[in-house]
Amino acid sequence: MLTLTMTPHLSVPSTHFDFKTLTLDSTLSALFLYDAEIEDTHPVIEVAGLFDNYPILPGIILKHQGKFVGMVSRRRFLERMSRPYARELFLQRPIQSLYGFIQTELAIVPIDTCIVKAAQLSLKRPHELLYEPLVVEMGEEAYCLVDVHQLLVAQSQIHKLTSRLLDQSNYAQQVQTEKMVSLGRMVAGVAHEIRNPINSVSGNIDFLINYFNGLVQLLDCYNQELGEKSEQIKELEEEIDLEFVLEDMPRLLKSMQLGSQRLTQIVNSLRNFARMDDRKKQVMDIHECIDGTLLILDNRLKQGIRVLKDYDQIPLLECYSGQLSQVFMNLLANAIDVLMEKKEKEADKDWEPQIQIVTRLVNSVQGERRVSVKIIDNGLGISEENQTKLFQTFFTTKPLGKGTGFGLPISYQIVTEKHQGELKFKSQEGVGTEFEVILPIPASAPHPDLKGNN
């Protein structure tokens, strides 16, 4: 029995197929599939009639007692039948007698195969089989055909879509980079404006401490010279609580001094972080870069997150300090986010959110010295499905408005392209995540024994 059926979702001619509905992940099920089959015991004339009645049919599935045995393509059938005396020899004979002459190696692919992958498979075939239709396996003993021309057109459409998305991604990334550069310039300007009064306060505190110590000495001298104090002086001392003032003032001045020093450190960290448009690499201490980033994030770390630092002796590096600060900012901020999320969900009261920062000197396979910076958290971890998408632009697991999907892709670009390094990660869901930044050390850098950074 000869059947020619079309699946319901493919009821339109292939020449009018709407390729605009395709996506990057579209499979063969999205294309117009030809469902035509015949038993190999039927005469060849039935196949010829089928090809005559359906000019766009690329081929016919061949079966023997309901079992798949092969495929008769239009091209090879017409080529064989156009030879002298072929029609007289084969038209009334069973198809199996002809199939021995026209059968070729078949390309059989599952229905859920991506269009791009199927097209690549088709193009890898020998040139004489290049335009043979692909056999699509629908299920157990169920097969259809896909026309190669339609397949390649679909691949071309997906390629255009990919190019368009890449253009959009590159544009969005440029916009984000420009925003970060603008933000960096603004922060640098604010940091510069803050730095001047902070320097003034910090410098004057030293004078103030000296002035206070001098006044205390003068007061002691007055007390020794005057001897018995008048009632007016006693009342004034009691009113201003002189004893407490003399005891508390040194602590107050020391607190102001430490505060101004911390403000100076924060401003310097902001200035380093703000160098987003570095024109050339600068020599820097990687530990100062990390510590500066931690200082900026100090307010978030105070939410109960413990930071453990294990620093090795590392030589100075040539880096774009602002961009590298952004990498550490992204990695540390992500770690804080997942730790706070786990803290909200965690039922175990003994669990403590923790970030471990480890720096080491390592050697590459070629023996080149490199610096490894590991940022390890004991948060939620990353699922295997999301790990494959981690460095994709726009991908984020954060709620709308909290994540842009740019942090890790930009960090990867900064480390790999700007610094010729590596950005790796490993994660176990429910246990935690480790990111590793590996940076090359210039040959001219001094040996770490000459400079300690602990």
PDB file of C-alpha atoms in Angstrom, residues 148-400:
ATOM      1  CA  VAL A 148      18.480  19.818   1.654  1.00  0.00           C
ATOM      2  CA  HIS A 149      17.707  23.082  -0.109  1.00  0.00           C
ATOM      3  CA  GLN A 150      15.129  23.958   2.537  1.00  0.00           C
ATOM      4  CA  LEU A 151      17.559  22.891   5.260  1.00  0.00           C
ATOM      5  CA  LEU A 152      20.332  25.169   3.976  1.00  0.00           C
ATOM      6  CA  VAL A 153      17.942  28.101   3.566  1.00  0.00           C
ATOM      7  CA  ALA A 154      16.833  27.582   7.177  1.00  0.00           C
ATOM      8  CA  GLN A 155      20.461  27.476   8.297  1.00  0.00           C
ATOM      9  CA  SER A 156      21.108  30.729   6.440  1.00  0.00           C
ATOM     10  CA  GLN A 157      18.152  32.355   8.175  1.00  0.00           C
ATOM     11  CA  ILE A 158      19.423  31.215  11.576  1.00  0.00           C
ATOM     12  CA  HIS A 159      22.875  32.550  10.686  1.00  0.00           C
ATOM     13  CA  LYS A 160      21.339  35.961   9.927  1.00  0.00           C
ATOM     14  CA  LEU A 161      19.463  35.833  13.217  1.00  0.00           C
ATOM     15  CA  THR A 162      22.676  34.963  15.058  1.00  0.00           C
ATOM     16  CA  SER A 163      24.515  37.867  13.422  1.00  0.00           C
ATOM     17  CA  ARG A 164      21.714  40.251  14.340  1.00  0.00           C
ATOM     18  CA  LEU A 165      21.712  39.091  17.969  1.00  0.00           C
ATOM     19  CA  LEU A 166      25.501  39.401  18.126  1.00  0.00           C
ATOM     20  CA  ASP A 167      25.271  42.942  16.781  1.00  0.00           C
ATOM     21  CA  GLN A 168      22.657  43.758  19.422  1.00  0.00           C
ATOM     22  CA  SER A 169      24.792  42.108  22.096  1.00  0.00           C
ATOM     23  CA  ASN A 170      27.906  44.026  21.032  1.00  0.00           C
ATOM     24  CA  TYR A 171      25.950  47.281  20.977  1.00  0.00           C
ATOM     25  CA  ALA A 172      24.482  46.618  24.421  1.00  0.00           C
ATOM     26  CA  GLN A 173      27.927  45.727  25.735  1.00  0.00           C
ATOM     27  CA  GLN A 174      29.379  48.935  24.271  1.00  0.00           C
ATOM     28  CA  VAL A 175      26.596  50.930  25.920  1.00  0.00           C
ATOM     29  CA  GLN A 176      27.282  49.190  29.244  1.00  0.00           C
ATOM     30  CA  THR A 177      31.014  49.827  28.893  1.00  0.00           C
ATOM     31  CA  GLU A 178      30.374  53.496  28.112  1.00  0.00           C
ATOM     32  CA  LYS A 179      28.149  53.705  31.178  1.00  0.00           C
ATOM     33  CA  MET A 180      30.891  52.193  33.314  1.00  0.00           C
ATOM     34  CA  VAL A 181      33.478  54.577  31.860  1.00  0.00           C
ATOM     35  CA  SER A 182      31.175  57.544  32.520  1.00  0.00           C
ATOM     36  CA  LEU A 183      30.508  56.274  36.024  1.00  0.00           C
ATOM     37  CA  GLY A 184      34.228  55.817  36.542  1.00  0.00           C
ATOM     38  CA  ARG A 185      34.932  59.393  35.478  1.00  0.00           C
ATOM     39  CA  MET A 186      32.202  60.691  37.768  1.00  0.00           C
ATOM     40  CA  VAL A 187      33.483  58.646  40.716  1.00  0.00           C
ATOM     41  CA  ALA A 188      37.032  59.796  39.986  1.00  0.00           C
ATOM     42  CA  GLY A 189      35.848  63.414  40.001  1.00  0.00           C
ATOM     43  CA  VAL A 190      33.919  62.989  43.248  1.00  0.00           C
ATOM     44  CA  ALA A 191      36.846  61.134  44.832  1.00  0.00           C
ATOM     45  CA  HIS A 192      39.165  63.960  43.811  1.00  0.00           C
ATOM     46  CA  GLU A 193      36.843  66.574  45.325  1.00  0.00           C
ATOM     47  CA  ILE A 194      36.559  64.587  48.550  1.00  0.00           C
ATOM     48  CA  ARG A 195      40.257  63.898  48.744  1.00  0.00           C
ATOM     49  CA  ASN A 196      41.276  67.550  49.166  1.00  0.00           C
ATOM     50  CA  PRO A 197      39.207  68.253  52.320  1.00  0.00           C
ATOM     51  CA  ILE A 198      40.081  64.791  53.701  1.00  0.00           C
ATOM     52  CA  ASN A 199      43.791  65.556  53.278  1.00  0.00           C
ATOM     53  CA  SER A 200      43.203  68.850  55.041  1.00  0.00           C
ATOM     54  CA  VAL A 201      41.413  67.188  57.951  1.00  0.00           C
ATOM     55  CA  SER A 202      43.908  64.328  58.135  1.00  0.00           C
ATOM     56  CA  GLY A 203      46.884  66.686  58.110  1.00  0.00           C
ATOM     57  CA  ASN A 204      45.394  69.056  60.678  1.00  0.00           C
ATOM     58  CA  ILE A 205      44.535  66.265  63.135  1.00  0.00           C
ATOM     59  CA  ASP A 206      48.254  65.714  63.753  1.00  0.00           C
ATOM     60  CA  PHE A 207      48.630  69.403  64.589  1.00  0.00           C
ATOM     61  CA  LEU A 208      45.521  69.246  66.777  1.00  0.00           C
ATOM     62  CA  ILE A 209      46.963  66.331  68.772  1.00  0.00           C
ATOM     63  CA  ASN A 210      50.199  68.274  69.293  1.00  0.00           C
ATOM     64  CA  TYR A 211      48.273  71.411  70.304  1.00  0.00           C
ATOM     65  CA  PHE A 212      46.205  69.418  72.815  1.00  0.00           C
ATOM     66  CA  ASN A 213      49.263  67.776  74.341  1.00  0.00           C
ATOM     67  CA  GLY A 214      50.884  71.215  74.674  1.00  0.00           C
ATOM     68  CA  LEU A 215      47.798  72.669  76.364  1.00  0.00           C
ATOM     69  CA  VAL A 216      47.675  69.743  78.797  1.00  0.00           C
ATOM     70  CA  GLN A 217      51.315  70.393  79.727  1.00  0.00           C
ATOM     71  CA  LEU A 218      50.568  74.111  80.155  1.00  0.00           C
ATOM     72  CA  LEU A 219      47.558  73.303  82.352  1.00  0.00           C
ATOM     73  CA  ASP A 220      49.702  71.060  84.555  1.00  0.00           C
ATOM     74  CA  CYS A 221      52.250  73.868  84.857  1.00  0.00           C
ATOM     75  CA  TYR A 222      49.530  76.364  85.881  1.00  0.00           C
ATOM     76  CA  ASN A 223      48.276  73.964  88.548  1.00  0.00           C
ATOM     77  CA  GLN A 224      51.776  73.603  89.989  1.00  0.00           C
ATOM     78  CA  GLU A 225      52.435  77.366  90.009  1.00  0.00           C
ATOM     79  CA  LEU A 226      49.051  78.493  91.334  1.00  0.00           C
ATOM     80  CA  GLY A 227      48.832  75.960  94.100  1.00  0.00           C
ATOM     81  CA  GLU A 228      45.385  76.326  95.715  1.00  0.00           C
ATOM     82  CA  LYS A 229      42.643  76.874  93.082  1.00  0.00           C
ATOM     83  CA  SER A 230      40.052  79.554  93.523  1.00  0.00           C
ATOM     84  CA  GLU A 231      36.384  78.676  93.932  1.00  0.00           C
ATOM     85  CA  GLN A 232      35.654  80.093  90.462  1.00  0.00           C
ATOM     86  CA  ILE A 233      38.230  77.788  88.839  1.00  0.00           C
ATOM     87  CA  LYS A 234      36.919  74.788  90.766  1.00  0.00           C
ATOM     88  CA  GLU A 235      33.345  75.543  89.693  1.00  0.00           C
ATOM     89  CA  LEU A 236      34.431  75.913  86.038  1.00  0.00           C
ATOM     90  CA  GLU A 237      36.391  72.634  86.129  1.00  0.00           C
ATOM     91  CA  GLU A 238      33.359  70.904  87.580  1.00  0.00           C
ATOM     92  CA  GLU A 239      31.044  72.504  85.027  1.00  0.00           C
ATOM     93  CA  ILE A 240      33.079  71.395  82.011  1.00  0.00           C
ATOM     94  CA  ASP A 241      34.016  68.090  83.686  1.00  0.00           C
ATOM     95  CA  LEU A 242      37.709  68.761  83.096  1.00  0.00           C
ATOM     96  CA  GLU A 243      38.830  65.377  84.386  1.00  0.00           C
ATOM     97  CA  PHE A 244      36.640  63.551  81.860  1.00  0.00           C
ATOM     98  CA  VAL A 245      37.670  65.914  79.028  1.00  0.00           C
ATOM     99  CA  LEU A 246      41.371  65.302  79.670  1.00  0.00           C
ATOM    100  CA  GLU A 247      40.736  61.555  79.733  1.00  0.00           C
ATOM    101  CA  ASP A 248      38.394  61.401  76.713  1.00  0.00           C
ATOM    102  CA  MET A 249      40.060  63.928  74.388  1.00  0.00           C
ATOM    103  CA  PRO A 250      43.026  61.663  73.407  1.00  0.00           C
ATOM    104  CA  ARG A 251      40.597  58.851  72.529  1.00  0.00           C
ATOM    105  CA  LEU A 252      38.460  61.303  70.530  1.00  0.00           C
ATOM    106  CA  LEU A 253      41.451  62.630  68.588  1.00  0.00           C
ATOM    107  CA  LYS A 254      42.712  59.089  67.933  1.00  0.00           C
ATOM    108  CA  SER A 255      39.271  58.087  66.607  1.00  0.00           C
ATOM    109  CA  MET A 256      39.253  61.123  64.294  1.00  0.00           C
ATOM    110  CA  GLN A 257      42.715  60.218  63.068  1.00  0.00           C
ATOM    111  CA  LEU A 258      41.722  56.610  62.301  1.00  0.00           C
ATOM    112  CA  GLY A 259      38.518  57.814  60.609  1.00  0.00           C
ATOM    113  CA  SER A 260      40.389  60.206  58.341  1.00  0.00           C
ATOM    114  CA  GLN A 261      42.874  57.473  57.442  1.00  0.00           C
ATOM    115  CA  ARG A 262      40.010  55.126  56.535  1.00  0.00           C
ATOM    116  CA  LEU A 263      38.379  57.844  54.445  1.00  0.00           C
ATOM    117  CA  THR A 264      41.681  58.335  52.635  1.00  0.00           C
ATOM    118  CA  GLN A 265      41.865  54.582  51.920  1.00  0.00           C
ATOM    119  CA  ILE A 266      38.292  54.539  50.620  1.00  0.00           C
ATOM    120  CA  VAL A 267      38.895  57.523  48.352  1.00  0.00           C
ATOM    121  CA  ASN A 268      42.097  55.964  47.002  1.00  0.00           C
ATOM    122  CA  SER A 269      40.198  52.704  46.351  1.00  0.00           C
ATOM    123  CA  LEU A 270      37.468  54.616  44.528  1.00  0.00           C
ATOM    124  CA  ARG A 271      40.078  56.409  42.412  1.00  0.00           C
ATOM    125  CA  ASN A 272      41.689  53.082  41.466  1.00  0.00           C
ATOM    126  CA  PHE A 273      38.317  51.514  40.691  1.00  0.00           C
ATOM    127  CA  ALA A 274      37.338  54.564  38.631  1.00  0.00           C
ATOM    128  CA  ARG A 275      40.190  54.099  36.150  1.00  0.00           C
ATOM    129  CA  MET A 276      37.872  52.409  33.651  1.00  0.00           C
ATOM    130  CA  ASP A 277      39.421  54.147  30.657  1.00  0.00           C
ATOM    131  CA  ASP A 278      43.045  53.251  31.414  1.00  0.00           C
ATOM    132  CA  ARG A 279      45.108  53.949  28.318  1.00  0.00           C
ATOM    133  CA  LYS A 280      48.058  51.845  29.372  1.00  0.00           C
ATOM    134  CA  LYS A 281      48.938  49.265  31.975  1.00  0.00           C
ATOM    135  CA  GLN A 282      50.281  50.368  35.320  1.00  0.00           C
ATOM    136  CA  VAL A 283      52.456  48.585  37.853  1.00  0.00           C
ATOM    137  CA  MET A 284      50.308  47.626  40.813  1.00  0.00           C
ATOM    138  CA  ASP A 285      50.091  45.430  43.896  1.00  0.00           C
ATOM    139  CA  ILE A 286      47.334  42.870  43.302  1.00  0.00           C
ATOM    140  CA  HIS A 287      46.638  42.667  47.032  1.00  0.00           C
ATOM    141  CA  GLU A 288      46.059  46.413  47.269  1.00  0.00           C
ATOM    142  CA  CYS A 289      43.610  46.082  44.377  1.00  0.00           C
ATOM    143  CA  ILE A 290      41.685  43.306  46.172  1.00  0.00           C
ATOM    144  CA  ASP A 291      41.763  45.066  49.550  1.00  0.00           C
ATOM    145  CA  GLY A 292      40.555  48.295  47.965  1.00  0.00           C
ATOM    146  CA  THR A 293      37.604  46.467  46.442  1.00  0.00           C
ATOM    147  CA  LEU A 294      36.810  44.859  49.811  1.00  0.00           C
ATOM    148  CA  LEU A 295      36.909  48.300  51.386  1.00  0.00           C
ATOM    149  CA  ILE A 296      34.314  49.609  48.919  1.00  0.00           C
ATOM    150  CA  LEU A 297      32.121  46.573  49.666  1.00  0.00           C
ATOM    151  CA  ASP A 298      32.711  46.800  53.415  1.00  0.00           C
ATOM    152  CA  ASN A 299      29.149  47.956  54.159  1.00  0.00           C
ATOM    153  CA  ARG A 300      27.684  44.833  52.499  1.00  0.00           C
ATOM    154  CA  LEU A 301      30.244  42.548  54.110  1.00  0.00           C
ATOM    155  CA  LYS A 302      29.157  43.794  57.532  1.00  0.00           C
ATOM    156  CA  GLN A 303      25.921  41.828  57.099  1.00  0.00           C
ATOM    157  CA  GLY A 304      27.554  38.834  58.772  1.00  0.00           C
ATOM    158  CA  ILE A 305      29.873  37.665  55.968  1.00  0.00           C
ATOM    159  CA  ARG A 306      33.271  36.457  57.080  1.00  0.00           C
ATOM    160  CA  VAL A 307      36.211  37.190  54.769  1.00  0.00           C
ATOM    161  CA  LEU A 308      39.289  34.953  54.987  1.00  0.00           C
ATOM    162  CA  LYS A 309      42.427  36.156  53.193  1.00  0.00           C
ATOM    163  CA  ASP A 310      45.299  33.810  52.370  1.00  0.00           C
ATOM    164  CA  TYR A 311      47.854  35.908  50.474  1.00  0.00           C
ATOM    165  CA  ASP A 312      51.043  34.555  48.957  1.00  0.00           C
ATOM    166  CA  GLN A 313      54.131  36.631  48.183  1.00  0.00           C
ATOM    167  CA  ILE A 314      53.307  38.141  44.806  1.00  0.00           C
ATOM    168  CA  PRO A 315      55.456  40.452  42.640  1.00  0.00           C
ATOM    169  CA  LEU A 316      54.054  43.662  41.219  1.00  0.00           C
ATOM    170  CA  LEU A 317      51.972  43.208  38.060  1.00  0.00           C
ATOM    171  CA  GLU A 318      51.389  45.337  34.982  1.00  0.00           C
ATOM    172  CA  CYS A 319      47.601  45.711  34.781  1.00  0.00           C
ATOM    173  CA  TYR A 320      44.750  48.021  33.925  1.00  0.00           C
ATOM    174  CA  SER A 321      44.024  48.636  37.581  1.00  0.00           C
ATOM    175  CA  GLY A 322      40.530  50.082  37.152  1.00  0.00           C
ATOM    176  CA  GLN A 323      39.360  47.254  34.921  1.00  0.00           C
ATOM    177  CA  LEU A 324      40.883  44.601  37.173  1.00  0.00           C
ATOM    178  CA  SER A 325      39.157  46.232  40.154  1.00  0.00           C
ATOM    179  CA  GLN A 326      35.898  45.880  38.254  1.00  0.00           C
ATOM    180  CA  VAL A 327      36.543  42.140  37.802  1.00  0.00           C
ATOM    181  CA  PHE A 328      37.084  41.654  41.543  1.00  0.00           C
ATOM    182  CA  MET A 329      34.079  43.876  42.257  1.00  0.00           C
ATOM    183  CA  ASN A 330      31.844  41.718  40.032  1.00  0.00           C
ATOM    184  CA  LEU A 331      33.095  38.425  41.486  1.00  0.00           C
ATOM    185  CA  LEU A 332      32.896  39.574  45.110  1.00  0.00           C
ATOM    186  CA  ALA A 333      29.507  41.262  44.661  1.00  0.00           C
ATOM    187  CA  ASN A 334      28.112  38.070  43.094  1.00  0.00           C
ATOM    188  CA  ALA A 335      29.488  36.040  45.996  1.00  0.00           C
ATOM    189  CA  ILE A 336      27.840  38.398  48.489  1.00  0.00           C
ATOM    190  CA  ASP A 337      24.521  38.150  46.620  1.00  0.00           C
ATOM    191  CA  VAL A 338      24.419  34.343  46.682  1.00  0.00           C
ATOM    192  CA  LEU A 339      25.534  34.233  50.324  1.00  0.00           C
ATOM    193  CA  MET A 340      22.773  36.618  51.392  1.00  0.00           C
ATOM    194  CA  GLU A 341      20.261  34.627  49.338  1.00  0.00           C
ATOM    195  CA  LYS A 342      21.366  31.399  51.023  1.00  0.00           C
ATOM    196  CA  LYS A 343      21.296  33.096  54.415  1.00  0.00           C
ATOM    197  CA  GLU A 344      17.621  33.887  53.922  1.00  0.00           C
ATOM    198  CA  LYS A 345      16.883  30.266  52.993  1.00  0.00           C
ATOM    199  CA  GLU A 346      19.322  28.495  55.315  1.00  0.00           C
ATOM    200  CA  ALA A 347      17.665  26.583  58.164  1.00  0.00           C
ATOM    201  CA  ASP A 348      20.991  25.530  59.713  1.00  0.00           C
ATOM    202  CA  LYS A 349      21.805  28.193  62.304  1.00  0.00           C
ATOM    203  CA  ASP A 350      25.431  26.979  62.521  1.00  0.00           C
ATOM    204  CA  TRP A 351      26.084  27.847  58.877  1.00  0.00           C
ATOM    205  CA  GLU A 352      28.223  30.968  58.481  1.00  0.00           C
ATOM    206  CA  PRO A 353      28.456  32.866  55.169  1.00  0.00           C
ATOM    207  CA  GLN A 354      32.077  32.994  54.130  1.00  0.00           C
ATOM    208  CA  ILE A 355      34.271  34.293  51.310  1.00  0.00           C
ATOM    209  CA  GLN A 356      37.818  33.009  51.010  1.00  0.00           C
ATOM    210  CA  ILE A 357      40.378  34.881  48.909  1.00  0.00           C
ATOM    211  CA  VAL A 358      43.536  32.949  48.043  1.00  0.00           C
ATOM    212  CA  THR A 359      46.465  34.252  45.992  1.00  0.00           C
ATOM    213  CA  ARG A 360      49.247  31.995  44.782  1.00  0.00           C
ATOM    214  CA  LEU A 361      52.182  31.955  42.406  1.00  0.00           C
ATOM    215  CA  VAL A 362      51.665  29.171  39.855  1.00  0.00           C
ATOM    216  CA  ASN A 363      53.426  27.924  36.727  1.00  0.00           C
ATOM    217  CA  SER A 364      51.794  27.314  33.364  1.00  0.00           C
ATOM    218  CA  VAL A 365      52.384  24.169  31.312  1.00  0.00           C
ATOM    219  CA  GLN A 366      55.129  26.080  29.482  1.00  0.00           C
ATOM    220  CA  GLY A 367      56.730  26.993  32.819  1.00  0.00           C
ATOM    221  CA  GLU A 368      55.722  30.678  32.751  1.00  0.00           C
ATOM    222  CA  ARG A 369      55.067  32.319  36.103  1.00  0.00           C
ATOM    223  CA  ARG A 370      51.486  33.362  36.727  1.00  0.00           C
ATOM    224  CA  VAL A 371      49.351  34.722  39.558  1.00  0.00           C
ATOM    225  CA  SER A 372      46.243  32.847  40.671  1.00  0.00           C
ATOM    226  CA  VAL A 373      43.511  34.689  42.575  1.00  0.00           C
ATOM    227  CA  LYS A 374      40.716  32.463  43.869  1.00  0.00           C
ATOM    228  CA  ILE A 375      37.462  33.844  45.259  1.00  0.00           C
ATOM    229  CA  ILE A 376      35.584  31.034  46.996  1.00  0.00           C
ATOM    230  CA  ASP A 377      32.155  31.218  48.614  1.00  0.00           C
ATOM    231  CA  ASN A 378      30.073  28.634  50.461  1.00  0.00           C
ATOM    232  CA  GLY A 379      26.814  29.819  48.937  1.00  0.00           C
ATOM    233  CA  LEU A 380      24.136  28.194  46.813  1.00  0.00           C
ATOM    234  CA  GLY A 381      26.397  27.023  43.991  1.00  0.00           C
ATOM    235  CA  ILE A 382      25.453  27.016  40.303  1.00  0.00           C
ATOM    236  CA  SER A 383      23.339  24.378  38.578  1.00  0.00           C
ATOM    237  CA  GLU A 384      24.952  22.396  35.751  1.00  0.00           C
ATOM    238  CA  GLU A 385      22.465  23.880  33.277  1.00  0.00           C
ATOM    239  CA  ASN A 386      23.385  27.455  34.232  1.00  0.00           C
ATOM    240  CA  GLN A 387      27.129  26.728  34.276  1.00  0.00           C
ATOM    241  CA  THR A 388      27.093  26.343  30.476  1.00  0.00           C
ATOM    242  CA  LYS A 389      25.570  29.836  30.103  1.00  0.00           C
ATOM    243  CA  LEU A 390      27.571  31.662  32.766  1.00  0.00           C
ATOM    244  CA  PHE A 391      29.669  33.858  30.450  1.00  0.00           C
ATOM    245  CA  GLN A 392      26.865  34.503  27.951  1.00  0.00           C
ATOM    246  CA  THR A 393      25.861  38.147  27.573  1.00  0.00           C
ATOM    247  CA  PHE A 394      22.415  38.973  29.042  1.00  0.00           C
ATOM    248  CA  PHE A 395      22.300  35.721  31.052  1.00  0.00           C
ATOM    249  CA  THR A 396      21.465  36.259  34.709  1.00  0.00           C
ATOM    250  CA  THR A 397      19.715  34.310  37.443  1.00  0.00           C
ATOM    251  CA  LYS A 398      18.980  37.457  39.441  1.00  0.00           C
ATOM    252  CA  PRO A 399      15.478  38.976  39.570  1.00  0.00           C
ATOM    253  CA  LEU A 400      14.471  41.668  37.091  1.00  0.00           C
TER     254      LEU A 400
END
